[in-house]
Short mmCIF file of C-alpha atoms and ligand atoms in Angstrom, two decimals:
data_model
loop_
_atom_site.label_atom_id
_atom_site.label_comp_id
_atom_site.label_asym_id
_atom_site.label_seq_id
_atom_site.Cartn_x
_atom_site.Cartn_y
_atom_site.Cartn_z
CA MET K 433 4.57 -6.99 6.12
CA ILE K 434 6.38 -6.89 2.76
CA GLN K 435 10.05 -7.90 3.20
CA THR K 436 11.80 -5.33 1.04
CA LEU K 437 15.23 -6.46 2.18
CA GLU K 438 16.63 -8.58 4.94
CA TRP K 439 19.88 -9.90 6.30
CA THR K 440 20.06 -13.69 6.01
CA ASP K 441 22.73 -16.31 6.70
CA HIS K 442 23.23 -16.57 2.93
CA GLY K 443 23.56 -12.87 2.14
CA VAL K 444 21.29 -9.84 1.76
CA ARG K 445 17.93 -10.76 0.26
CA PHE K 446 15.88 -8.28 -1.77
CA ILE K 447 12.50 -8.42 -3.39
CA ASP K 448 13.28 -7.60 -7.05
CA GLN K 449 11.35 -4.36 -7.61
CA THR K 450 12.14 -4.31 -11.31
CA LYS K 451 9.97 -7.42 -11.70
CA LEU K 452 6.96 -6.20 -9.74
CA PRO K 453 4.02 -6.39 -10.07
CA THR K 454 4.05 -9.22 -12.61
CA GLU K 455 6.51 -11.44 -10.74
CA GLU K 456 7.30 -11.60 -7.03
CA VAL K 457 10.88 -12.84 -7.04
CA TYR K 458 13.78 -12.40 -4.66
CA VAL K 459 17.51 -12.01 -5.22
CA THR K 460 20.18 -12.78 -2.65
CA CYS K 461 23.41 -10.78 -2.85
CA LYS K 462 26.45 -12.60 -1.58
CA THR K 463 28.95 -9.78 -2.13
CA HIS K 464 28.98 -6.04 -1.61
CA GLU K 465 29.56 -5.57 -5.36
CA GLN K 466 26.23 -7.31 -5.96
CA VAL K 467 24.56 -5.03 -3.41
CA ALA K 468 25.99 -1.99 -5.22
CA ASP K 469 24.57 -3.36 -8.48
CA VAL K 470 21.07 -3.91 -7.09
CA ILE K 471 21.02 -0.36 -5.72
CA ARG K 472 22.20 1.06 -9.06
CA ASN K 473 19.77 -1.06 -11.11
CA MET K 474 16.85 -0.27 -8.82
CA VAL K 475 16.14 -3.82 -7.75
CA VAL K 476 16.00 -1.95 -4.43
CA ARG K 477 15.09 1.74 -4.50
CA GLY K 478 13.56 4.44 -2.33
CA ALA K 479 15.82 6.56 -0.15
CA PRO K 480 15.42 4.77 3.21
CA ALA K 481 15.67 1.31 1.62
CA ILE K 482 18.80 2.41 -0.22
CA GLY K 483 20.29 3.49 3.11
CA VAL K 484 19.59 0.18 4.83
CA ALA K 485 20.78 -1.73 1.74
CA ALA K 486 24.03 0.24 1.81
CA ALA K 487 24.57 -0.59 5.49
CA MET K 488 23.90 -4.27 4.86
CA GLY K 489 26.18 -4.21 1.81
CA ILE K 490 28.99 -2.77 3.91
CA ALA K 491 28.45 -5.37 6.64
CA LEU K 492 28.42 -8.10 3.99
CA GLY K 493 31.60 -6.87 2.33
CA VAL K 494 33.49 -6.67 5.63
CA ASN K 495 32.18 -10.07 6.65
CA ASN K 496 33.62 -11.48 3.41
CA SER K 497 36.98 -9.75 3.93
CA LYS K 498 40.02 -12.02 4.13
CA GLY K 499 41.90 -9.30 6.01
CA GLU K 500 44.04 -10.54 8.88
CA SER K 501 44.72 -7.26 10.64
CA THR K 502 42.60 -4.28 11.60
CA GLY K 503 44.54 -2.31 8.97
CA ASP K 504 43.51 -4.82 6.27
CA ILE K 505 39.90 -4.67 7.39
CA LYS K 506 39.96 -0.87 7.44
CA ARG K 507 41.36 -0.78 3.90
CA ASP K 508 38.60 -3.13 2.68
CA PHE K 509 35.98 -1.19 4.64
CA ASP K 510 36.99 2.07 2.94
CA GLN K 511 36.92 0.50 -0.54
CA ILE K 512 33.48 -1.00 0.11
CA CYS K 513 32.08 2.33 1.34
CA ASP K 514 33.59 4.06 -1.68
CA LEU K 515 31.96 1.66 -4.15
CA ILE K 516 28.56 1.74 -2.47
CA GLY K 517 28.71 5.53 -2.18
CA LYS K 518 28.91 5.82 -5.97
CA THR K 519 25.62 4.05 -6.70
CA ARG K 520 22.95 6.77 -6.48
CA PRO K 521 23.75 10.41 -5.74
CA THR K 522 20.48 12.06 -4.69
CA ALA K 523 19.19 9.90 -1.82
CA VAL K 524 21.08 11.32 1.14
CA ASN K 525 20.13 8.26 3.20
CA LEU K 526 22.86 6.41 1.31
CA PHE K 527 25.55 8.75 2.67
CA TRP K 528 23.88 8.91 6.06
CA ALA K 529 24.06 5.11 6.28
CA ILE K 530 27.69 5.00 5.17
CA ARG K 531 28.58 7.62 7.78
CA ARG K 532 26.78 5.70 10.47
CA MET K 533 28.65 2.50 9.57
CA GLN K 534 31.93 4.47 9.57
CA GLU K 535 31.18 5.77 13.05
CA LYS K 536 30.36 2.25 14.22
CA PHE K 537 33.58 0.95 12.71
CA GLU K 538 35.60 3.60 14.54
CA ARG K 539 33.95 2.68 17.83
CA ILE K 540 34.74 -1.05 17.50
CA ARG K 541 37.97 -1.14 15.47
CA ILE K 542 40.07 -2.00 18.53
CA ARG K 543 38.16 -5.26 18.96
CA PRO K 544 39.13 -8.66 17.46
CA ILE K 545 38.18 -9.01 13.77
CA PRO K 546 35.24 -11.43 14.30
CA GLN K 547 33.73 -8.91 16.71
CA ILE K 548 34.19 -6.06 14.25
CA LYS K 549 32.37 -8.10 11.60
CA GLN K 550 29.57 -9.02 13.98
CA GLY K 551 29.27 -5.43 15.23
CA LEU K 552 28.76 -4.12 11.70
CA ILE K 553 26.14 -6.78 10.92
CA GLU K 554 24.26 -5.86 14.09
CA GLU K 555 24.44 -2.14 13.26
CA ALA K 556 22.92 -2.75 9.81
CA GLN K 557 20.17 -4.88 11.34
CA ARG K 558 19.51 -2.17 13.92
CA MET K 559 19.13 0.39 11.13
CA HIS K 560 16.58 -1.91 9.47
CA ALA K 561 14.51 -2.15 12.66
CA GLU K 562 14.84 1.57 13.41
CA ASP K 563 13.60 2.48 9.95
CA ILE K 564 10.39 0.51 10.45
CA ALA K 565 9.87 2.09 13.88
CA ALA K 566 10.48 5.57 12.41
CA ASN K 567 7.92 4.94 9.68
CA GLN K 568 5.34 3.81 12.18
CA ALA K 569 5.96 6.94 14.27
CA MET K 570 5.69 9.09 11.14
CA GLY K 571 2.42 7.35 10.43
CA ARG K 572 1.05 8.28 13.84
CA HIS K 573 2.12 11.94 13.47
CA GLY K 574 0.89 12.20 9.89
CA ALA K 575 -2.41 10.33 10.13
CA THR K 576 -4.05 13.25 11.92
CA LEU K 577 -3.32 15.45 8.89
CA MET K 578 -5.16 13.16 6.48
CA PRO K 579 -8.83 13.80 5.61
CA ALA K 580 -11.39 11.71 7.51
CA ASP K 581 -13.01 10.76 4.23
CA GLY K 582 -11.53 11.60 0.85
CA GLY K 583 -8.89 11.27 -1.81
CA VAL K 584 -5.16 11.40 -1.08
CA LEU K 585 -2.74 11.71 -3.95
CA THR K 586 0.77 10.30 -3.81
CA HIS K 587 3.63 10.30 -6.29
CA CYS K 588 6.19 7.56 -6.93
CA ASN K 589 6.44 4.87 -4.27
CA ALA K 590 7.19 5.93 -0.71
CA GLY K 591 5.84 2.73 0.75
CA ALA K 592 7.09 -0.45 2.37
CA LEU K 593 9.05 -1.14 -0.80
CA ALA K 594 10.94 2.15 -0.50
CA THR K 595 11.86 1.52 3.13
CA ALA K 596 12.61 -1.36 5.48
CA GLY K 597 8.85 -1.63 5.89
CA TYR K 598 5.52 0.24 6.36
CA GLY K 599 6.60 3.25 4.32
CA THR K 600 6.84 6.99 4.80
CA ALA K 601 4.05 8.59 2.72
CA LEU K 602 2.23 5.26 2.47
CA GLY K 603 2.92 4.73 6.18
CA VAL K 604 0.96 7.93 6.86
CA ILE K 605 -1.86 6.65 4.66
CA ARG K 606 -1.74 3.19 6.29
CA ALA K 607 -1.89 4.73 9.78
CA ALA K 608 -4.83 6.94 8.77
CA VAL K 609 -6.69 3.90 7.42
CA GLU K 610 -5.84 1.96 10.61
CA GLN K 611 -7.45 4.85 12.55
CA GLY K 612 -10.64 4.33 10.57
CA LYS K 613 -10.26 7.12 8.03
CA LYS K 614 -11.88 6.41 4.68
CA ILE K 615 -9.10 7.21 2.28
CA HIS K 616 -9.07 6.62 -1.43
CA VAL K 617 -5.56 6.82 -2.82
CA TYR K 618 -4.79 8.38 -6.20
CA ALA K 619 -1.43 6.93 -7.24
CA ASP K 620 0.45 8.85 -9.91
CA GLU K 621 1.81 6.36 -12.40
CA THR K 622 5.22 8.11 -12.11
CA ARG K 623 6.90 8.20 -15.45
CA PRO K 624 9.37 7.02 -16.54
CA PHE K 625 10.08 4.10 -14.17
CA LEU K 626 6.44 3.63 -13.15
CA GLN K 627 6.98 3.22 -9.42
CA GLY K 628 3.40 4.42 -8.82
CA SER K 629 1.54 2.03 -11.09
CA ARG K 630 3.87 -0.90 -10.53
CA LEU K 631 4.77 -0.62 -6.85
CA THR K 632 2.39 1.70 -4.98
CA ALA K 633 -0.62 0.07 -6.64
CA TRP K 634 0.72 -3.41 -5.82
CA GLU K 635 1.38 -2.56 -2.18
CA LEU K 636 -1.94 -0.86 -1.55
CA MET K 637 -3.89 -3.62 -3.28
CA LYS K 638 -2.24 -6.14 -0.98
CA ASP K 639 -3.46 -4.06 1.99
CA GLY K 640 -6.95 -3.63 0.53
CA ILE K 641 -6.66 0.17 0.50
CA PRO K 642 -8.85 1.57 -2.31
CA THR K 643 -6.55 2.96 -5.00
CA THR K 644 -6.92 4.51 -8.43
CA VAL K 645 -3.86 4.77 -10.66
CA ILE K 646 -3.71 7.91 -12.78
CA SER K 647 -1.14 8.91 -15.35
CA ASP K 648 0.93 11.85 -14.14
CA ASN K 649 -0.76 14.32 -16.46
CA MET K 650 -4.18 13.60 -14.88
CA ALA K 651 -3.25 14.96 -11.44
CA GLY K 652 -4.36 18.53 -12.16
CA ALA K 653 -7.74 17.44 -13.50
CA MET K 654 -8.34 15.25 -10.43
CA MET K 655 -7.56 18.20 -8.16
CA LYS K 656 -9.86 20.51 -10.15
CA GLN K 657 -12.67 17.97 -9.86
CA GLY K 658 -12.34 18.07 -6.06
CA LYS K 659 -11.21 14.47 -5.77
CA ILE K 660 -8.04 15.20 -3.81
CA GLY K 661 -8.20 16.30 -0.17
CA ALA K 662 -4.47 16.03 0.56
CA ILE K 663 -1.18 15.05 -1.02
CA VAL K 664 1.55 13.11 0.71
CA VAL K 665 4.88 12.18 -0.84
CA GLY K 666 8.28 10.97 0.34
CA ALA K 667 11.68 12.61 -0.12
CA ASP K 668 15.19 11.69 -1.17
CA ARG K 669 16.82 14.69 0.42
CA ILE K 670 15.53 17.69 2.33
CA ALA K 671 17.76 20.75 2.45
CA ALA K 672 18.16 22.79 5.64
CA ASN K 673 15.67 25.38 4.32
CA GLY K 674 12.99 22.74 3.66
CA ASP K 675 13.44 22.40 -0.12
CA VAL K 676 12.57 18.82 -1.01
CA ALA K 677 14.18 16.60 -3.63
CA ASN K 678 11.87 13.76 -4.61
CA LYS K 679 10.92 11.75 -7.68
CA ILE K 680 10.69 13.76 -10.89
CA GLY K 681 7.17 15.16 -11.19
CA THR K 682 6.79 15.98 -7.49
CA TYR K 683 7.43 19.67 -8.19
CA THR K 684 4.59 19.76 -10.70
CA VAL K 685 2.23 18.13 -8.19
CA ALA K 686 3.23 20.67 -5.51
CA ILE K 687 2.50 23.62 -7.77
CA LEU K 688 -0.84 22.15 -8.77
CA ALA K 689 -1.64 21.61 -5.09
CA LYS K 690 -0.95 25.26 -4.29
CA GLU K 691 -3.17 26.43 -7.16
CA HIS K 692 -6.02 24.25 -5.88
CA GLY K 693 -5.53 25.03 -2.17
CA ILE K 694 -4.72 21.40 -1.31
CA PRO K 695 -2.24 20.65 1.51
CA PHE K 696 1.03 19.16 0.25
CA TYR K 697 2.79 17.02 2.87
CA VAL K 698 6.23 15.40 2.78
CA ALA K 699 6.86 12.37 5.02
CA ALA K 700 10.50 11.52 5.58
CA PRO K 701 12.74 10.21 8.35
CA LEU K 702 15.28 12.54 9.95
CA ALA K 703 17.97 10.64 8.04
CA THR K 704 16.63 12.32 4.89
CA ILE K 705 17.24 15.83 6.26
CA ASP K 706 20.58 17.11 5.07
CA ALA K 707 21.56 19.96 7.36
CA ALA K 708 24.81 20.37 5.41
CA THR K 709 22.92 21.31 2.23
CA PRO K 710 21.55 24.83 2.70
CA THR K 711 19.03 24.90 -0.18
CA GLY K 712 17.67 22.63 -2.87
CA ALA K 713 19.96 24.26 -5.43
CA ALA K 714 22.89 22.31 -3.93
CA ILE K 715 21.20 18.90 -4.14
CA PRO K 716 22.79 16.67 -6.81
CA ILE K 717 20.18 15.33 -9.21
CA GLU K 718 20.78 11.87 -10.64
CA GLU K 719 20.54 11.65 -14.42
CA ARG K 720 19.56 8.14 -15.47
CA SER K 721 19.70 6.33 -18.78
CA ALA K 722 17.54 7.62 -21.64
CA ASP K 723 16.40 4.02 -22.15
CA GLU K 724 14.11 4.42 -19.13
CA VAL K 725 12.21 7.15 -20.99
CA PHE K 726 12.06 5.29 -24.29
CA GLY K 727 10.63 2.05 -23.05
CA TYR K 728 10.32 -0.56 -20.34
CA ARG K 729 11.90 -4.00 -20.37
CA ASP K 730 11.64 -5.23 -24.00
CA LEU K 731 9.08 -2.69 -25.10
CA ARG K 732 10.31 0.46 -26.88
CA TRP K 733 8.05 3.30 -27.99
CA ALA K 734 10.49 5.96 -29.24
CA PRO K 735 12.45 6.04 -32.48
CA GLU K 736 16.07 4.91 -32.45
CA ARG K 737 18.76 7.61 -31.99
CA ILE K 738 16.37 10.25 -30.54
CA ALA K 739 17.68 12.14 -27.49
CA ALA K 740 15.97 12.11 -24.09
CA ALA K 741 16.46 13.80 -20.76
CA ASN K 742 16.02 11.69 -17.65
CA PRO K 743 16.57 13.61 -14.41
CA ALA K 744 15.35 11.15 -11.79
CA PHE K 745 14.41 13.82 -9.23
CA ASP K 746 13.27 17.41 -8.98
CA VAL K 747 13.33 19.94 -6.17
CA THR K 748 10.17 21.38 -4.69
CA PRO K 749 10.82 24.74 -3.02
CA ALA K 750 9.90 24.84 0.66
CA ARG K 751 7.19 27.46 0.03
CA TYR K 752 5.01 24.76 -1.57
CA VAL K 753 5.39 22.34 1.34
CA THR K 754 2.59 22.56 3.90
CA ALA K 755 4.43 20.41 6.47
CA ILE K 756 7.21 17.86 6.81
CA ILE K 757 6.26 14.77 8.80
CA THR K 758 9.14 13.06 10.63
CA GLU K 759 9.36 10.39 13.32
CA ASN K 760 9.95 13.12 15.90
CA GLY K 761 6.99 15.26 14.92
CA VAL K 762 5.68 17.61 12.25
CA ALA K 763 7.68 20.61 11.04
CA ARG K 764 6.14 23.68 9.42
CA ALA K 765 7.65 26.78 7.82
CA PRO K 766 10.02 28.43 8.46
CA TYR K 767 11.86 25.14 8.10
CA GLU K 768 15.26 26.69 8.91
CA GLU K 769 13.85 27.01 12.43
CA SER K 770 11.55 24.00 12.74
CA LEU K 771 13.70 21.18 11.31
CA GLY K 772 16.78 21.69 13.49
CA PRO K 773 15.08 20.99 16.85
CA LEU K 774 13.51 17.81 15.44
CA VAL K 775 16.86 16.58 14.12
CA ASN K 776 18.66 17.42 17.36
CA GLN K 777 16.01 15.83 19.55
CA GLU K 778 17.28 12.41 20.70
CA ALA K 779 15.33 9.57 19.06
CA VAL K 780 11.89 10.18 20.43
CA ILE K 781 9.84 7.89 18.18
CA ARG K 782 6.54 7.91 20.05
O1 MRU I 11 14.26 6.46 -7.99
P1 MRU I 11 13.59 5.92 -6.77
O2 MRU I 11 12.51 4.94 -7.06
O3 MRU I 11 14.59 5.42 -5.76
O4 MRU I 11 12.89 7.20 -6.13
C1 MRU I 11 12.14 7.04 -4.96
C2 MRU I 11 11.48 8.29 -4.52
O5 MRU I 11 11.59 9.32 -5.14
C3 MRU I 11 10.74 8.23 -3.23
O6 MRU I 11 9.66 9.09 -3.24
C4 MRU I 11 11.69 8.63 -2.10
O7 MRU I 11 12.87 7.90 -2.15
C5 MRU I 11 11.08 8.48 -0.78
S1 MRU I 11 10.89 6.79 -0.36
C6 MRU I 11 10.27 6.65 1.18
#
């Protein structure tokens, strides 16, 4: 399995996703500031991977703390959480992970400092393992929804690289293929950061899953030609009413799907469901640098001084979402009623 990120004795190690697919290189962060940088710069990206990276960054920062009292450690802990919490605003998994580490800290703060440090490292590692298990469970629930033989379109990268491993949307596709379904993936290129053509294509090629990359503006034509039997994407945040924030362009795909009568599925762990956000209108949308629209690495294709918009995510209203696949089962509209019981169910992960 692709090692997106892992805790090592030398720090937190990440596959550098900005270099894929041309180079497979790894970076090891030795400080929490470095972890914050790799989240911000998208060396690691994808909501669940960002969450686990945040947890590991917090554990790393506290482990490096020179604090001699619980008060010192708590002060450092708060500063670390604050810094990491400012990296990317849309992926709610980031805040979910910080909250979980805060709860862990509160439970163990009365212990000696070495035990606090160890407890936080273990919690981050547990979150890593749980994310993989959740993805595999999502895969089992979602595979039944995939066509036995046909095209499945996905947008961005919701694969092993976007998670601790296996993937959410790509986990569903992987599980369907493991069950013997003959799936051909259509991977949207995903402008402007090209997560589809760089990352999804790389991952699926490694697994030998037949894949065709299309530029984003080809999706409608592929649907009209009958090449797409289902769509499955990931999510960065799902509001209580089922509105889904995901990579910019997802909304367009969802509307096209509705027009063509194609089921549009969202695969996401319960950590991505934000019960405190009532509708998609309240989801903060990250605006990234215009440079990402103008070019990639050293290549620039727009004139100097031209303006660009770069919202990294859009919100797909719940009415376009056929079902939401989680590790605890599949939710369907009305999501106000169906998501709550799944979230409140104790970790089932079948
Ligand atoms: O900007 P990114 O690459 O972090 O955006 C990633 C996505 O939009 C994914 O679809 C989402 O995080 C789900 S990943 C399982």
